Tab-separated table of C-alpha atoms and ligand atoms in Angstrom:
chain	number	residue	atom	x	y	z
X	1	MET	CA	27.407	8.594	60.759
X	2	SER	CA	30.740	8.930	62.481
X	3	VAL	CA	31.248	11.192	65.463
X	4	SER	CA	34.712	12.206	66.607
X	5	PHE	CA	35.590	14.105	69.759
X	6	ILE	CA	38.488	16.460	69.583
X	7	LYS	CA	40.264	16.262	72.914
X	8	GLU	CA	43.102	18.565	72.186
X	9	GLU	CA	43.702	21.480	69.875
X	10	LEU	CA	46.318	21.004	67.201
X	11	PRO	CA	49.678	22.376	68.312
X	12	HIS	CA	50.493	25.868	67.015
X	13	TYR	CA	54.049	24.948	66.171
X	14	ILE	CA	55.683	21.695	65.124
X	15	GLU	CA	59.323	21.897	64.201
X	16	TRP	CA	60.564	19.812	61.302
X	17	ARG	CA	62.828	16.859	62.127
X	18	ASP	CA	64.513	14.772	59.467
X	19	ASN	CA	63.174	11.548	60.957
X	20	LEU	CA	59.750	12.671	59.710
X	21	MET	CA	60.939	12.012	56.143
X	22	GLU	CA	58.894	9.649	54.020
X	23	ALA	CA	60.180	7.345	51.272
X	24	SER	CA	60.089	7.871	47.491
X	25	ALA	CA	57.789	10.632	46.233
X	26	ARG	CA	56.037	11.138	49.571
X	27	PHE	CA	56.492	14.347	51.510
X	28	ALA	CA	55.621	14.825	55.170
X	29	ILE	CA	53.575	17.999	55.510
X	30	GLY	CA	52.321	18.232	59.074
X	31	GLU	CA	49.850	16.864	61.572
X	32	SER	CA	46.088	16.769	61.550
X	33	TYR	CA	43.597	15.462	64.121
X	34	THR	CA	43.903	12.045	62.516
X	35	GLY	CA	47.702	11.901	62.320
X	36	LYS	CA	50.528	12.655	59.947
X	37	VAL	CA	49.633	14.393	56.688
X	38	VAL	CA	51.613	13.415	53.619
X	39	TRP	CA	51.753	14.721	50.066
X	40	ASP	CA	52.096	11.740	47.766
X	41	ALA	CA	53.450	13.276	44.590
X	42	SER	CA	53.091	10.041	42.648
X	43	ALA	CA	49.328	10.070	43.243
X	44	MET	CA	48.800	13.849	43.044
X	45	PRO	CA	51.684	15.126	40.961
X	46	HIS	CA	51.035	18.856	41.130
X	47	GLY	CA	49.687	21.141	43.826
X	48	LEU	CA	48.103	24.493	44.521
X	49	ILE	CA	48.857	26.249	47.788
X	50	GLY	CA	46.631	29.207	48.607
X	51	GLY	CA	46.305	31.455	51.642
X	52	SER	CA	46.511	35.083	52.588
X	53	THR	CA	49.872	36.774	53.138
X	54	GLY	CA	51.638	35.413	56.183
X	55	SER	CA	49.591	32.213	56.408
X	56	GLY	CA	52.715	30.113	55.888
X	57	LYS	CA	52.791	29.205	52.187
X	58	THR	CA	56.490	29.907	51.746
X	59	GLY	CA	57.224	28.099	55.012
X	60	LEU	CA	55.457	25.006	53.719
X	61	LEU	CA	57.223	25.194	50.358
X	62	ARG	CA	60.590	25.507	52.105
X	63	CYS	CA	59.865	22.424	54.171
X	64	ILE	CA	58.969	20.453	51.040
X	65	ILE	CA	62.085	21.739	49.265
X	66	HIS	CA	64.219	20.641	52.205
X	67	GLN	CA	62.820	17.129	51.836
X	68	ALA	CA	63.358	17.183	48.065
X	69	ILE	CA	66.990	18.174	48.666
X	70	LYS	CA	67.434	15.206	50.990
X	71	LYS	CA	65.890	12.991	48.324
X	72	HIS	CA	68.433	14.330	45.805
X	73	TRP	CA	65.740	15.605	43.487
X	74	ASN	CA	66.336	18.362	40.989
X	75	ILE	CA	64.745	21.532	42.253
X	76	SER	CA	63.879	24.795	40.565
X	77	VAL	CA	62.253	27.652	42.407
X	78	LEU	CA	60.658	30.600	40.669
X	79	ASP	CA	60.455	33.336	43.264
X	80	PHE	CA	59.458	36.682	41.904
X	81	LYS	CA	58.518	38.345	45.147
X	82	GLY	CA	62.107	39.066	46.052
X	83	GLY	CA	63.127	39.277	49.688
X	84	GLY	CA	65.358	36.211	49.667
X	85	ASP	CA	62.926	33.683	51.159
X	86	TYR	CA	64.960	30.883	49.597
X	87	THR	CA	68.587	31.955	49.904
X	88	THR	CA	69.272	29.697	52.874
X	89	VAL	CA	67.891	26.605	51.160
X	90	GLU	CA	69.858	27.565	48.091
X	91	ARG	CA	73.090	27.280	50.069
X	92	GLN	CA	72.136	23.889	51.437
X	93	TYR	CA	71.270	22.703	47.939
X	94	GLN	CA	74.442	23.925	46.319
X	95	ASP	CA	76.519	21.901	48.767
X	96	LEU	CA	74.805	18.805	47.555
X	97	ALA	CA	73.979	18.972	43.876
X	98	LYS	CA	76.189	21.263	41.918
X	99	ASP	CA	75.236	19.648	38.631
X	100	TYR	CA	71.688	20.830	38.558
X	101	GLY	CA	70.816	24.412	38.456
X	102	PRO	CA	69.974	27.152	38.428
X	103	PHE	CA	68.062	26.766	41.630
X	104	ILE	CA	66.347	30.064	42.377
X	105	ILE	CA	65.127	32.222	39.565
X	106	SER	CA	63.678	35.673	39.883
X	107	GLU	CA	64.092	37.022	36.336
X	108	ALA	CA	61.304	36.429	33.835
X	109	GLU	CA	63.674	35.700	30.960
X	110	GLU	CA	65.527	33.097	33.042
X	111	ALA	CA	62.174	31.606	33.986
X	112	ARG	CA	61.259	31.368	30.309
X	113	GLN	CA	64.500	29.554	29.551
X	114	LEU	CA	64.143	27.202	32.487
X	115	LEU	CA	60.553	26.314	31.569
X	116	MET	CA	61.514	25.805	27.948
X	117	GLY	CA	64.372	23.502	28.987
X	118	LEU	CA	62.123	21.617	31.371
X	119	THR	CA	59.497	21.146	28.656
X	120	ILE	CA	62.159	19.674	26.374
X	121	GLU	CA	63.324	17.441	29.234
X	122	VAL	CA	59.761	16.201	29.830
X	123	LYS	CA	59.223	15.466	26.141
X	124	GLY	CA	62.555	13.628	26.024
X	125	ARG	CA	61.595	11.542	29.041
X	126	LEU	CA	58.199	10.673	27.570
X	127	ALA	CA	59.884	9.609	24.321
X	128	ALA	CA	62.307	7.415	26.286
X	129	PHE	CA	59.378	5.813	28.142
X	130	LYS	CA	57.694	5.062	24.869
X	131	GLU	CA	60.801	3.483	23.445
X	132	ALA	CA	61.285	1.383	26.565
X	133	GLY	CA	57.634	0.351	26.574
X	134	VAL	CA	56.924	1.836	30.010
X	135	SER	CA	54.409	4.467	30.985
X	136	ASN	CA	56.043	6.462	33.753
X	137	ILE	CA	59.218	7.318	35.642
X	138	GLU	CA	58.701	4.658	38.321
X	139	GLU	CA	58.523	1.882	35.752
X	140	TYR	CA	61.410	3.337	33.785
X	141	ASN	CA	63.691	3.663	36.806
X	142	ALA	CA	62.713	0.199	38.063
X	143	ARG	CA	64.400	-1.336	35.024
X	144	GLY	CA	67.626	-0.312	36.734
X	145	ARG	CA	69.601	0.837	33.721
X	146	GLU	CA	69.418	4.573	33.197
X	147	ARG	CA	67.523	6.597	35.804
X	148	PHE	CA	65.687	9.869	35.541
X	149	VAL	CA	65.822	12.116	38.583
X	150	PRO	CA	62.492	13.524	39.761
X	151	TRP	CA	62.196	17.265	39.476
X	152	LEU	CA	60.379	19.699	41.739
X	153	LEU	CA	59.333	23.006	40.232
X	154	VAL	CA	58.117	25.517	42.806
X	155	VAL	CA	56.433	28.703	41.676
X	156	ASP	CA	55.956	30.852	44.773
X	157	GLU	CA	53.702	33.898	44.431
X	158	ALA	CA	52.784	32.609	40.996
X	159	ALA	CA	50.617	35.640	40.227
X	160	GLU	CA	53.820	37.658	39.917
X	161	LEU	CA	54.566	35.540	36.874
X	162	LEU	CA	51.122	34.828	35.454
X	163	ASP	CA	49.375	38.134	36.011
X	164	VAL	CA	51.803	40.685	34.646
X	165	LYS	CA	51.092	43.738	32.521
X	166	PRO	CA	53.812	43.571	29.869
X	167	LYS	CA	55.620	46.809	29.056
X	168	ASP	CA	56.143	46.105	25.365
X	169	LYS	CA	55.752	43.539	22.622
X	170	ALA	CA	58.902	41.601	23.526
X	171	GLU	CA	57.781	41.287	27.135
X	172	LYS	CA	54.334	40.258	26.044
X	173	GLU	CA	55.802	37.434	23.984
X	174	MET	CA	58.030	36.336	26.817
X	175	TYR	CA	55.144	36.112	29.293
X	176	SER	CA	52.940	34.296	26.836
X	177	GLU	CA	55.714	31.754	26.300
X	178	ILE	CA	56.040	31.314	30.056
X	179	ASP	CA	52.304	30.754	30.237
X	180	HIS	CA	52.481	28.269	27.373
X	181	TYR	CA	55.300	26.234	28.909
X	182	LEU	CA	53.600	26.132	32.298
X	183	ARG	CA	50.410	24.828	30.686
X	184	THR	CA	52.333	22.219	28.736
X	185	LEU	CA	54.229	21.119	31.834
X	186	ALA	CA	51.082	20.966	33.967
X	187	ARG	CA	49.459	18.791	31.311
X	188	LEU	CA	52.340	16.487	30.337
X	189	SER	CA	54.799	16.241	33.160
X	190	ARG	CA	53.054	13.998	35.691
X	191	ALA	CA	54.289	10.713	34.222
X	192	ALA	CA	57.745	12.178	33.670
X	193	GLY	CA	58.363	12.781	37.367
X	194	VAL	CA	58.260	16.564	37.166
X	195	HIS	CA	56.136	18.008	39.949
X	196	ILE	CA	54.823	21.544	40.078
X	197	LEU	CA	53.767	23.374	43.229
X	198	MET	CA	52.285	26.842	42.864
X	199	GLY	CA	51.689	29.308	45.671
X	200	PHE	CA	49.001	31.955	45.364
X	201	ILE	CA	47.552	34.659	47.535
X	202	ARG	CA	44.429	34.547	45.425
X	203	PRO	CA	44.271	32.065	42.574
X	204	SER	CA	41.244	33.591	40.827
X	205	ALA	CA	40.362	32.795	37.214
X	206	ASP	CA	42.007	35.940	35.816
X	207	VAL	CA	45.305	34.945	37.464
X	208	LEU	CA	45.226	31.181	37.147
X	209	ASP	CA	43.952	29.633	33.975
X	210	GLY	CA	41.468	26.762	34.459
X	211	GLN	CA	43.592	24.402	32.406
X	212	ILE	CA	46.580	24.765	34.715
X	213	LYS	CA	44.417	24.752	37.828
X	214	ASN	CA	42.675	21.508	36.843
X	215	ASN	CA	46.067	19.829	36.782
X	216	LEU	CA	46.980	21.043	40.270
X	217	LEU	CA	45.178	18.248	42.069
X	218	TRP	CA	46.730	18.514	45.509
X	219	ARG	CA	45.084	21.440	47.285
X	220	VAL	CA	46.322	23.246	50.352
X	221	CYS	CA	44.717	26.373	51.748
X	222	GLY	CA	45.648	28.702	54.591
X	223	TYR	CA	43.354	31.251	56.169
X	224	PHE	CA	41.202	33.440	53.952
X	225	SER	CA	38.612	35.885	55.275
X	226	ASP	CA	36.893	35.797	51.885
X	227	PRO	CA	34.761	32.671	51.326
X	228	ALA	CA	35.103	33.053	47.543
X	229	ALA	CA	38.909	32.778	47.812
X	230	SER	CA	38.557	29.615	49.883
X	231	ARG	CA	36.165	28.120	47.331
X	232	ILE	CA	38.635	28.744	44.512
X	233	VAL	CA	41.232	26.546	46.187
X	234	LEU	CA	39.162	24.000	48.089
X	235	ASP	CA	35.694	24.087	46.546
X	236	SER	CA	34.536	24.772	50.097
X	237	GLU	CA	34.615	27.679	52.538
X	238	ARG	CA	36.586	25.843	55.194
X	239	ALA	CA	39.639	28.090	54.927
X	240	THR	CA	37.585	30.919	56.471
X	241	GLU	CA	37.165	28.838	59.636
X	242	LEU	CA	40.899	28.464	60.249
X	243	PRO	CA	42.380	30.460	63.138
X	244	PRO	CA	43.970	33.453	61.353
X	245	GLU	CA	46.587	33.986	64.064
X	246	VAL	CA	48.112	30.505	63.749
X	247	LYS	CA	50.909	30.372	61.174
X	248	GLY	CA	51.244	27.230	59.101
X	249	ARG	CA	47.640	26.140	59.688
X	250	PHE	CA	46.110	24.797	56.489
X	251	ILE	CA	43.290	22.736	55.146
X	252	VAL	CA	45.072	19.955	53.256
X	253	GLY	CA	42.564	18.012	51.202
X	254	GLU	CA	39.895	17.690	53.895
X	255	GLU	CA	42.061	17.831	56.967
X	256	GLU	CA	42.909	20.776	59.183
X	257	THR	CA	46.664	20.495	59.435
X	258	GLN	CA	49.470	22.161	61.340
X	259	ALA	CA	52.378	22.232	58.902
X	260	TYR	CA	55.856	21.309	60.049
X	261	TYR	CA	58.159	24.263	60.169
X	262	PHE	CA	61.705	24.103	58.909
X	263	PRO	CA	63.409	26.982	60.726
X	264	VAL	CA	65.517	29.312	58.644
X	265	PRO	CA	69.071	28.138	59.343
X	266	PRO	CA	71.389	30.770	60.814
X	267	ILE	CA	73.537	32.484	58.193
X	268	ALA	CA	77.143	31.301	57.929
X	269	VAL	CA	78.161	30.554	61.480
X	270	GLU	CA	81.611	29.204	60.767
X	271	ALA	CA	83.738	27.206	63.230
X	272	GLU	CA	85.133	29.236	66.202
X	273	ASP	CA	82.473	29.069	68.916
X	274	GLY	CA	81.132	25.665	67.894
X	275	GLY	CA	79.228	27.180	65.013
X	276	GLU	CA	78.593	23.763	63.552
X	277	ALA	CA	76.215	23.011	66.394
X	278	GLU	CA	74.007	25.901	65.404
X	279	ARG	CA	73.349	24.442	62.014
X	280	GLU	CA	70.413	22.314	61.148
X	281	PRO	CA	71.635	19.135	62.875
X	282	SER	CA	71.523	16.507	60.141
X	283	ALA	CA	71.867	18.739	57.121
X	284	PRO	CA	74.087	17.075	54.563
X	285	ALA	CA	77.543	18.579	54.919
X	286	SER	CA	79.847	18.711	51.932
X	287	PRO	CA	83.162	16.913	52.260
X	288	ALA	CA	84.908	20.291	52.420
X	289	GLU	CA	82.820	21.309	55.423
X	290	GLN	CA	83.364	18.020	57.173
X	291	GLY	CA	87.091	18.549	56.846
X	292	THR	CA	86.951	21.706	58.950
X	293	THR	CA	85.714	20.028	62.126
A	1	ADP	N1	54.390	25.985	59.699
A	1	ADP	C1	54.669	27.083	60.409
A	1	ADP	N2	54.686	27.008	61.757
A	1	ADP	C2	54.968	28.107	62.485
A	1	ADP	N3	55.254	29.322	61.980
A	1	ADP	C3	55.261	29.460	60.641
A	1	ADP	C4	54.959	28.355	59.782
A	1	ADP	N4	55.028	28.792	58.499
A	1	ADP	C5	55.342	30.098	58.560
A	1	ADP	N5	55.483	30.515	59.845
A	1	ADP	C6	55.812	31.873	60.299
A	1	ADP	O1	54.958	32.794	59.648
A	1	ADP	C7	55.704	33.736	58.897
A	1	ADP	C8	55.039	33.977	57.555
A	1	ADP	O2	55.057	32.783	56.823
A	1	ADP	P1	55.283	32.722	55.255
A	1	ADP	O3	55.514	31.306	54.940
A	1	ADP	O4	56.300	33.701	54.816
A	1	ADP	O5	53.837	33.197	54.749
A	1	ADP	P2	53.315	33.412	53.258
A	1	ADP	O6	54.327	32.869	52.314
A	1	ADP	O7	52.010	32.664	53.224
A	1	ADP	O8	53.112	34.890	53.112
A	1	ADP	C9	57.099	33.135	58.749
A	1	ADP	O9	58.086	34.104	58.729
A	1	ADP	C10	57.243	32.258	59.960
A	1	ADP	O10	57.764	32.993	61.039
A	2	MG	MG1	55.359	33.770	50.803
């Protein structure tokens, strides 16, 4: 039996700093009573992030996206809630990686096309691995010839995409294709270096198919008052014991964790009164921006 004494409460707020970054496919998530919490996407390729509205799911996803940008990954975000949660990260991303897009998608037809393209990409990568006699992206890239770039696919408020009442036959077909591609990706993409994170307010069986869910191995859950909701994500009721008033407090795996928070950067503060200083300090600036200082 091991007994631990908790001397201090977890902090209620920990701001993200770029020196928290981890190497390769590891993402720094926050702090628990036992130290830094990391998502290792090479060990647990896909994740499910649950929690009631306002628990901090989008905040956590933004922090992970920020890290993926710094790692020069390809990133696609499906955000059907609207409200522009991701517009500021979109700007930061566009400065860096103009070749890969589109970044944020909030139209179902565009989502269908993106997922179709990504499925083709994954199948192409798997075929290339086979030809090269390797079994995954790490081995393939280690050969040092051609490299595949890892890809992060974020589906925030995934129920808005998976639990839709189609208006007509065409829409029905579109949503069933989306569902099909997501299943295929969840099943096939782990070796190919495509990582899926899905956010849900309530990932119940009628919203999230068991086949997709079983592939979302990394589990993160914010506060739920309903024990059944907590069980869906964690197979335990621990999310009901979290302090509901603390934003960004999650159970990650087994650990109560305070997630790092990446503050929303101020919108377009250009030059004049030292606007540069107001930006996120070590954000990658494009050459054009650097020229203005
Ligand atoms: N890790 C965090 N630390 C501190 N505050 C946070 C954190 N994550 C989110 N918040 C705050 O809580 C609010 C709601 O978070 P959000 O991520 O939008 O919740 P959700 O997506 O779960 O509905 C945010 O606007 C932000 O002010
Ligand atoms: Mg949200």
